[in-house]
Amino acid sequence: MQKRSELTRQALVRAATELIANGRLADAGLVNICRIAGVSRGALYHHFSSTAELVAEVYAQAHSRTAALAEDSFEGSAAGAPARFSAALGTAMSEDRLVRAGMRLSAEGSEEPPWLRDELLDRVHAKVVEGARHGGETGARGPSDTRPEDLADLAVVVTAGLESLGYTDVRWWDPRTARRIWAMVLPLFGEAVGTAETDASGSASVRADGTARADGTDGADGTGQD
């Protein structure tokens, strides 16, 4: 019985996620959610006190997933982190309805701020500033007259632009597009495009375009594999 109840709850979350990800928050109303989930109104109210509470659950799950994505992206090279995050976010936006739905929602599961999207962009900004100020081999170092905040603003503009454009043309969510755009931007962060550097563990290298190699080679001289 408990398993069936949990399956019903998951079906409701998936239904709300699908409606929000592929349309508007207004589409995630009681009738539509119950229709897609294949459950009664009573079943919905058994698990959630309102559709707003259900939508808030969608936000909470999306928040957890995108937080993990951001943490993974910002491990290792600080200079290549924005590119890694853009590529990973684009893939998630294209393939993961939960992430796509969450990016349309605020913390209250409504149309009121603060938005999950804004929180992620704030994280990008903070990480770039931190990396620029720390400098060192794996830091993001721009020209001597460039403030860390300026580099961070640029990272946010590129990340937000790719994410926004993808709603009308999914090509912008293709990680290859993110890497191509960032390959032109990353030199401003003090890293030569295509240069390999060792991460903190010393077991892998990370290119400035955000791609990782396990053997520390770039494959261009025949010693590595693409």
mmCIF file of N, CA and C in Angstrom, residues 33-131:
data_model
loop_
_atom_site.group_PDB
_atom_site.id
_atom_site.type_symbol
_atom_site.label_atom_id
_atom_site.label_comp_id
_atom_site.label_asym_id
_atom_site.label_seq_id
_atom_site.Cartn_x
_atom_site.Cartn_y
_atom_site.Cartn_z
ATOM 1 N N ILE A 33 -3.086 18.407 -14.181
ATOM 2 C CA ILE A 33 -2.169 17.542 -13.428
ATOM 3 C C ILE A 33 -2.793 16.171 -13.194
ATOM 4 N N CYS A 34 -4.038 16.160 -12.747
ATOM 5 C CA CYS A 34 -4.714 14.890 -12.478
ATOM 6 C C CYS A 34 -4.907 14.071 -13.754
ATOM 7 N N ARG A 35 -5.180 14.754 -14.855
ATOM 8 C CA ARG A 35 -5.372 14.061 -16.134
ATOM 9 C C ARG A 35 -4.097 13.367 -16.581
ATOM 10 N N ILE A 36 -2.984 14.082 -16.529
ATOM 11 C CA ILE A 36 -1.721 13.501 -16.980
ATOM 12 C C ILE A 36 -1.226 12.432 -16.021
ATOM 13 N N ALA A 37 -1.417 12.653 -14.726
ATOM 14 C CA ALA A 37 -0.982 11.663 -13.731
ATOM 15 C C ALA A 37 -1.892 10.445 -13.705
ATOM 16 N N GLY A 38 -3.113 10.602 -14.205
ATOM 17 C CA GLY A 38 -4.073 9.496 -14.191
ATOM 18 C C GLY A 38 -4.607 9.195 -12.813
ATOM 19 N N VAL A 39 -4.802 10.253 -12.021
ATOM 20 C CA VAL A 39 -5.315 10.075 -10.666
ATOM 21 C C VAL A 39 -6.491 11.019 -10.443
ATOM 22 N N SER A 40 -7.188 10.804 -9.344
ATOM 23 C CA SER A 40 -8.332 11.649 -9.014
ATOM 24 C C SER A 40 -7.889 12.888 -8.247
ATOM 25 N N ARG A 41 -8.801 13.840 -8.127
ATOM 26 C CA ARG A 41 -8.505 15.030 -7.335
ATOM 27 C C ARG A 41 -8.249 14.655 -5.883
ATOM 28 N N GLY A 42 -8.999 13.686 -5.409
ATOM 29 C CA GLY A 42 -8.814 13.243 -4.029
ATOM 30 C C GLY A 42 -7.416 12.700 -3.781
ATOM 31 N N ALA A 43 -6.876 12.012 -4.791
ATOM 32 C CA ALA A 43 -5.516 11.465 -4.655
ATOM 33 C C ALA A 43 -4.499 12.590 -4.560
ATOM 34 N N LEU A 44 -4.719 13.638 -5.358
ATOM 35 C CA LEU A 44 -3.793 14.774 -5.285
ATOM 36 C C LEU A 44 -3.836 15.396 -3.899
ATOM 37 N N TYR A 45 -5.023 15.637 -3.383
ATOM 38 C CA TYR A 45 -5.131 16.300 -2.084
ATOM 39 C C TYR A 45 -4.720 15.394 -0.932
ATOM 40 N N HIS A 46 -4.640 14.088 -1.184
ATOM 41 C CA HIS A 46 -4.133 13.171 -0.167
ATOM 42 C C HIS A 46 -2.635 13.398 0.038
ATOM 43 N N HIS A 47 -1.929 13.746 -1.035
ATOM 44 C CA HIS A 47 -0.485 13.922 -0.976
ATOM 45 C C HIS A 47 -0.051 15.380 -0.820
ATOM 46 N N PHE A 48 -0.837 16.293 -1.354
ATOM 47 C CA PHE A 48 -0.481 17.711 -1.316
ATOM 48 C C PHE A 48 -1.709 18.530 -0.934
ATOM 49 N N SER A 49 -1.497 19.537 -0.099
ATOM 50 C CA SER A 49 -2.630 20.336 0.353
ATOM 51 C C SER A 49 -3.181 21.227 -0.754
ATOM 52 N N SER A 50 -2.373 21.478 -1.785
ATOM 53 C CA SER A 50 -2.786 22.334 -2.897
ATOM 54 C C SER A 50 -1.854 22.080 -4.080
ATOM 55 N N THR A 51 -2.253 22.583 -5.251
ATOM 56 C CA THR A 51 -1.355 22.476 -6.408
ATOM 57 C C THR A 51 -0.100 23.313 -6.180
ATOM 58 N N ALA A 52 -0.213 24.400 -5.413
ATOM 59 C CA ALA A 52 0.955 25.234 -5.105
ATOM 60 C C ALA A 52 1.991 24.438 -4.320
ATOM 61 N N GLU A 53 1.536 23.608 -3.397
ATOM 62 C CA GLU A 53 2.456 22.772 -2.632
ATOM 63 C C GLU A 53 3.115 21.736 -3.531
ATOM 64 N N LEU A 54 2.365 21.203 -4.478
ATOM 65 C CA LEU A 54 2.912 20.253 -5.438
ATOM 66 C C LEU A 54 3.983 20.917 -6.306
ATOM 67 N N VAL A 55 3.685 22.110 -6.785
ATOM 68 C CA VAL A 55 4.653 22.832 -7.612
ATOM 69 C C VAL A 55 5.900 23.172 -6.795
ATOM 70 N N ALA A 56 5.712 23.475 -5.517
ATOM 71 C CA ALA A 56 6.857 23.748 -4.652
ATOM 72 C C ALA A 56 7.734 22.512 -4.511
ATOM 73 N N GLU A 57 7.139 21.346 -4.543
ATOM 74 C CA GLU A 57 7.903 20.092 -4.498
ATOM 75 C C GLU A 57 8.721 19.912 -5.775
ATOM 76 N N VAL A 58 8.143 20.295 -6.901
ATOM 77 C CA VAL A 58 8.892 20.256 -8.165
ATOM 78 C C VAL A 58 10.115 21.154 -8.058
ATOM 79 N N TYR A 59 9.920 22.349 -7.519
ATOM 80 C CA TYR A 59 11.033 23.282 -7.338
ATOM 81 C C TYR A 59 12.103 22.676 -6.438
ATOM 82 N N ALA A 60 11.691 22.081 -5.330
ATOM 83 C CA ALA A 60 12.652 21.533 -4.368
ATOM 84 C C ALA A 60 13.508 20.442 -5.001
ATOM 85 N N GLN A 61 12.877 19.570 -5.772
ATOM 86 C CA GLN A 61 13.630 18.501 -6.427
ATOM 87 C C GLN A 61 14.562 19.056 -7.501
ATOM 88 N N ALA A 62 14.091 20.044 -8.245
ATOM 89 C CA ALA A 62 14.928 20.670 -9.271
ATOM 90 C C ALA A 62 16.097 21.400 -8.629
ATOM 91 N N HIS A 63 15.851 22.026 -7.490
ATOM 92 C CA HIS A 63 16.905 22.742 -6.782
ATOM 93 C C HIS A 63 18.022 21.784 -6.385
ATOM 94 N N SER A 64 17.659 20.632 -5.856
ATOM 95 C CA SER A 64 18.663 19.638 -5.449
ATOM 96 C C SER A 64 19.482 19.166 -6.644
ATOM 97 N N ARG A 65 18.808 18.949 -7.749
ATOM 98 C CA ARG A 65 19.493 18.428 -8.931
ATOM 99 C C ARG A 65 20.440 19.470 -9.530
ATOM 100 N N THR A 66 19.997 20.710 -9.622
ATOM 101 C CA THR A 66 20.860 21.742 -10.201
ATOM 102 C C THR A 66 22.000 22.125 -9.258
ATOM 103 N N ALA A 67 21.761 22.023 -7.955
ATOM 104 C CA ALA A 67 22.830 22.307 -6.996
ATOM 105 C C ALA A 67 23.952 21.292 -7.159
ATOM 106 N N ALA A 68 23.587 20.028 -7.343
ATOM 107 C CA ALA A 68 24.595 18.987 -7.549
ATOM 108 C C ALA A 68 25.338 19.212 -8.858
ATOM 109 N N LEU A 69 24.609 19.637 -9.885
ATOM 110 C CA LEU A 69 25.214 19.915 -11.186
ATOM 111 C C LEU A 69 26.236 21.047 -11.056
ATOM 112 N N ALA A 70 25.886 22.086 -10.321
ATOM 113 C CA ALA A 70 26.787 23.220 -10.140
ATOM 114 C C ALA A 70 28.029 22.817 -9.358
ATOM 115 N N GLU A 71 27.849 22.043 -8.308
ATOM 116 C CA GLU A 71 28.986 21.612 -7.506
ATOM 117 C C GLU A 71 29.962 20.790 -8.338
ATOM 118 N N ASP A 72 29.437 19.871 -9.134
ATOM 119 C CA ASP A 72 30.293 19.058 -9.998
ATOM 120 C C ASP A 72 31.051 19.929 -10.995
ATOM 121 N N SER A 73 30.371 20.921 -11.548
ATOM 122 C CA SER A 73 30.979 21.771 -12.572
ATOM 123 C C SER A 73 32.090 22.635 -12.018
ATOM 124 N N PHE A 74 31.972 23.046 -10.757
ATOM 125 C CA PHE A 74 32.945 23.968 -10.199
ATOM 126 C C PHE A 74 34.053 23.269 -9.416
ATOM 127 N N GLU A 75 34.129 21.961 -9.531
ATOM 128 C CA GLU A 75 35.279 21.254 -8.986
ATOM 129 C C GLU A 75 36.434 21.363 -9.972
ATOM 130 N N GLY A 76 37.654 21.376 -9.476
ATOM 131 C CA GLY A 76 38.803 21.427 -10.370
ATOM 132 C C GLY A 76 39.127 22.836 -10.801
ATOM 133 N N SER A 77 39.473 23.003 -12.072
ATOM 134 C CA SER A 77 39.918 24.291 -12.600
ATOM 135 C C SER A 77 38.869 25.375 -12.444
ATOM 136 N N ALA A 78 39.230 26.464 -11.776
ATOM 137 C CA ALA A 78 38.295 27.590 -11.638
ATOM 138 C C ALA A 78 38.103 28.292 -12.962
ATOM 139 N N ALA A 79 39.164 28.327 -13.785
ATOM 140 C CA ALA A 79 39.073 29.033 -15.062
ATOM 141 C C ALA A 79 38.094 28.366 -16.008
ATOM 142 N N GLY A 80 38.082 27.034 -16.026
ATOM 143 C CA GLY A 80 37.200 26.335 -16.948
ATOM 144 C C GLY A 80 35.820 26.044 -16.396
ATOM 145 N N ALA A 81 35.585 26.386 -15.109
ATOM 146 C CA ALA A 81 34.323 26.046 -14.461
ATOM 147 C C ALA A 81 33.092 26.644 -15.130
ATOM 148 N N PRO A 82 33.093 27.929 -15.514
ATOM 149 C CA PRO A 82 31.890 28.476 -16.166
ATOM 150 C C PRO A 82 31.538 27.739 -17.451
ATOM 151 N N ALA A 83 32.561 27.333 -18.205
ATOM 152 C CA ALA A 83 32.305 26.592 -19.446
ATOM 153 C C ALA A 83 31.724 25.222 -19.137
ATOM 154 N N ARG A 84 32.256 24.556 -18.124
ATOM 155 C CA ARG A 84 31.725 23.252 -17.746
ATOM 156 C C ARG A 84 30.279 23.374 -17.299
ATOM 157 N N PHE A 85 29.994 24.419 -16.514
ATOM 158 C CA PHE A 85 28.636 24.597 -16.019
ATOM 159 C C PHE A 85 27.665 24.907 -17.161
ATOM 160 N N SER A 86 28.055 25.772 -18.089
ATOM 161 C CA SER A 86 27.190 26.097 -19.228
ATOM 162 C C SER A 86 26.861 24.855 -20.039
ATOM 163 N N ALA A 87 27.884 24.032 -20.296
ATOM 164 C CA ALA A 87 27.669 22.813 -21.078
ATOM 165 C C ALA A 87 26.757 21.847 -20.333
ATOM 166 N N ALA A 88 26.998 21.680 -19.021
ATOM 167 C CA ALA A 88 26.186 20.760 -18.230
ATOM 168 C C ALA A 88 24.748 21.260 -18.095
ATOM 169 N N LEU A 89 24.588 22.565 -17.887
ATOM 170 C CA LEU A 89 23.241 23.123 -17.761
ATOM 171 C C LEU A 89 22.481 22.994 -19.078
ATOM 172 N N GLY A 90 23.162 23.236 -20.191
ATOM 173 C CA GLY A 90 22.502 23.094 -21.490
ATOM 174 C C GLY A 90 22.012 21.690 -21.721
ATOM 175 N N THR A 91 22.843 20.707 -21.390
ATOM 176 C CA THR A 91 22.432 19.309 -21.527
ATOM 177 C C THR A 91 21.222 19.010 -20.651
ATOM 178 N N ALA A 92 21.262 19.498 -19.413
ATOM 179 C CA ALA A 92 20.151 19.267 -18.493
ATOM 180 C C ALA A 92 18.872 19.941 -18.975
ATOM 181 N N MET A 93 18.983 21.157 -19.478
ATOM 182 C CA MET A 93 17.810 21.865 -19.980
ATOM 183 C C MET A 93 17.183 21.126 -21.158
ATOM 184 N N SER A 94 18.013 20.513 -21.971
ATOM 185 C CA SER A 94 17.527 19.809 -23.146
ATOM 186 C C SER A 94 16.942 18.446 -22.810
ATOM 187 N N GLU A 95 17.527 17.742 -21.846
ATOM 188 C CA GLU A 95 17.187 16.345 -21.613
ATOM 189 C C GLU A 95 16.422 16.079 -20.321
ATOM 190 N N ASP A 96 16.447 17.007 -19.385
ATOM 191 C CA ASP A 96 15.870 16.770 -18.063
ATOM 192 C C ASP A 96 14.705 17.727 -17.824
ATOM 193 N N ARG A 97 13.494 17.206 -17.878
ATOM 194 C CA ARG A 97 12.326 18.062 -17.702
ATOM 195 C C ARG A 97 12.258 18.676 -16.311
ATOM 196 N N LEU A 98 12.780 17.955 -15.322
ATOM 197 C CA LEU A 98 12.746 18.484 -13.958
ATOM 198 C C LEU A 98 13.578 19.756 -13.861
ATOM 199 N N VAL A 99 14.770 19.756 -14.442
ATOM 200 C CA VAL A 99 15.612 20.951 -14.427
ATOM 201 C C VAL A 99 14.949 22.076 -15.213
ATOM 202 N N ARG A 100 14.402 21.736 -16.371
ATOM 203 C CA ARG A 100 13.752 22.757 -17.204
ATOM 204 C C ARG A 100 12.564 23.370 -16.482
ATOM 205 N N ALA A 101 11.810 22.553 -15.777
ATOM 206 C CA ALA A 101 10.669 23.073 -15.012
ATOM 207 C C ALA A 101 11.155 23.946 -13.858
ATOM 208 N N GLY A 102 12.169 23.468 -13.146
ATOM 209 C CA GLY A 102 12.667 24.210 -12.002
ATOM 210 C C GLY A 102 13.181 25.583 -12.369
ATOM 211 N N MET A 103 13.783 25.692 -13.550
ATOM 212 C CA MET A 103 14.324 26.981 -13.979
ATOM 213 C C MET A 103 13.228 28.004 -14.246
ATOM 214 N N ARG A 104 11.979 27.554 -14.314
ATOM 215 C CA ARG A 104 10.843 28.458 -14.515
ATOM 216 C C ARG A 104 10.165 28.841 -13.201
ATOM 217 N N LEU A 105 10.681 28.310 -12.090
ATOM 218 C CA LEU A 105 9.989 28.470 -10.817
ATOM 219 C C LEU A 105 10.811 29.246 -9.805
ATOM 220 N N SER A 106 10.114 29.785 -8.804
ATOM 221 C CA SER A 106 10.755 30.450 -7.685
ATOM 222 C C SER A 106 10.748 29.506 -6.487
ATOM 223 N N ALA A 107 11.362 29.946 -5.407
ATOM 224 C CA ALA A 107 11.479 29.107 -4.214
ATOM 225 C C ALA A 107 10.118 28.720 -3.647
ATOM 226 N N GLU A 108 9.117 29.555 -3.878
ATOM 227 C CA GLU A 108 7.776 29.251 -3.375
ATOM 228 C C GLU A 108 6.963 28.436 -4.373
ATOM 229 N N GLY A 109 7.605 28.030 -5.479
ATOM 230 C CA GLY A 109 6.875 27.287 -6.501
ATOM 231 C C GLY A 109 5.854 28.153 -7.199
ATOM 232 N N SER A 110 6.161 29.427 -7.351
ATOM 233 C CA SER A 110 5.217 30.363 -7.950
ATOM 234 C C SER A 110 5.948 31.252 -8.951
ATOM 235 N N GLU A 111 5.283 32.298 -9.393
ATOM 236 C CA GLU A 111 5.894 33.235 -10.325
ATOM 237 C C GLU A 111 6.583 34.391 -9.617
ATOM 238 N N GLU A 112 6.663 34.321 -8.292
ATOM 239 C CA GLU A 112 7.315 35.381 -7.528
ATOM 240 C C GLU A 112 8.786 35.041 -7.305
ATOM 241 N N PRO A 113 9.669 36.042 -7.311
ATOM 242 C CA PRO A 113 11.088 35.807 -7.040
ATOM 243 C C PRO A 113 11.290 35.391 -5.581
ATOM 244 N N PRO A 114 12.448 34.820 -5.213
ATOM 245 C CA PRO A 114 13.641 34.601 -6.050
ATOM 246 C C PRO A 114 13.514 33.334 -6.888
ATOM 247 N N TRP A 115 14.121 33.358 -8.047
ATOM 248 C CA TRP A 115 14.043 32.247 -8.975
ATOM 249 C C TRP A 115 15.235 31.312 -8.812
ATOM 250 N N LEU A 116 15.015 30.036 -9.123
ATOM 251 C CA LEU A 116 16.113 29.085 -9.143
ATOM 252 C C LEU A 116 17.173 29.536 -10.151
ATOM 253 N N ARG A 117 16.730 30.032 -11.291
ATOM 254 C CA ARG A 117 17.654 30.519 -12.321
ATOM 255 C C ARG A 117 18.568 31.600 -11.759
ATOM 256 N N ASP A 118 17.987 32.552 -11.033
ATOM 257 C CA ASP A 118 18.781 33.640 -10.460
ATOM 258 C C ASP A 118 19.782 33.107 -9.441
ATOM 259 N N GLU A 119 19.358 32.116 -8.669
ATOM 260 C CA GLU A 119 20.251 31.539 -7.669
ATOM 261 C C GLU A 119 21.462 30.883 -8.336
ATOM 262 N N LEU A 120 21.228 30.171 -9.430
ATOM 263 C CA LEU A 120 22.325 29.524 -10.140
ATOM 264 C C LEU A 120 23.285 30.556 -10.736
ATOM 265 N N LEU A 121 22.742 31.612 -11.309
ATOM 266 C CA LEU A 121 23.588 32.651 -11.887
ATOM 267 C C LEU A 121 24.388 33.371 -10.803
ATOM 268 N N ASP A 122 23.779 33.569 -9.641
ATOM 269 C CA ASP A 122 24.506 34.165 -8.518
ATOM 270 C C ASP A 122 25.670 33.266 -8.099
ATOM 271 N N ARG A 123 25.442 31.951 -8.171
ATOM 272 C CA ARG A 123 26.498 31.012 -7.809
ATOM 273 C C ARG A 123 27.649 31.079 -8.811
ATOM 274 N N VAL A 124 27.314 31.162 -10.092
ATOM 275 C CA VAL A 124 28.344 31.316 -11.122
ATOM 276 C C VAL A 124 29.167 32.564 -10.843
ATOM 277 N N HIS A 125 28.491 33.662 -10.554
ATOM 278 C CA HIS A 125 29.168 34.938 -10.283
ATOM 279 C C HIS A 125 30.118 34.801 -9.099
ATOM 280 N N ALA A 126 29.619 34.216 -8.011
ATOM 281 C CA ALA A 126 30.426 34.095 -6.799
ATOM 282 C C ALA A 126 31.635 33.191 -7.021
ATOM 283 N N LYS A 127 31.453 32.105 -7.748
ATOM 284 C CA LYS A 127 32.550 31.168 -7.995
ATOM 285 C C LYS A 127 33.635 31.801 -8.859
ATOM 286 N N VAL A 128 33.234 32.562 -9.860
ATOM 287 C CA VAL A 128 34.220 33.205 -10.733
ATOM 288 C C VAL A 128 35.000 34.265 -9.962
ATOM 289 N N VAL A 129 34.317 35.047 -9.142
ATOM 290 C CA VAL A 129 34.999 36.052 -8.329
ATOM 291 C C VAL A 129 35.991 35.373 -7.388
ATOM 292 N N GLU A 130 35.568 34.303 -6.760
ATOM 293 C CA GLU A 130 36.439 33.571 -5.840
ATOM 294 C C GLU A 130 37.676 33.046 -6.565
ATOM 295 N N GLY A 131 37.470 32.451 -7.748
ATOM 296 C CA GLY A 131 38.593 31.921 -8.505
ATOM 297 C C GLY A 131 39.537 33.005 -8.970
#
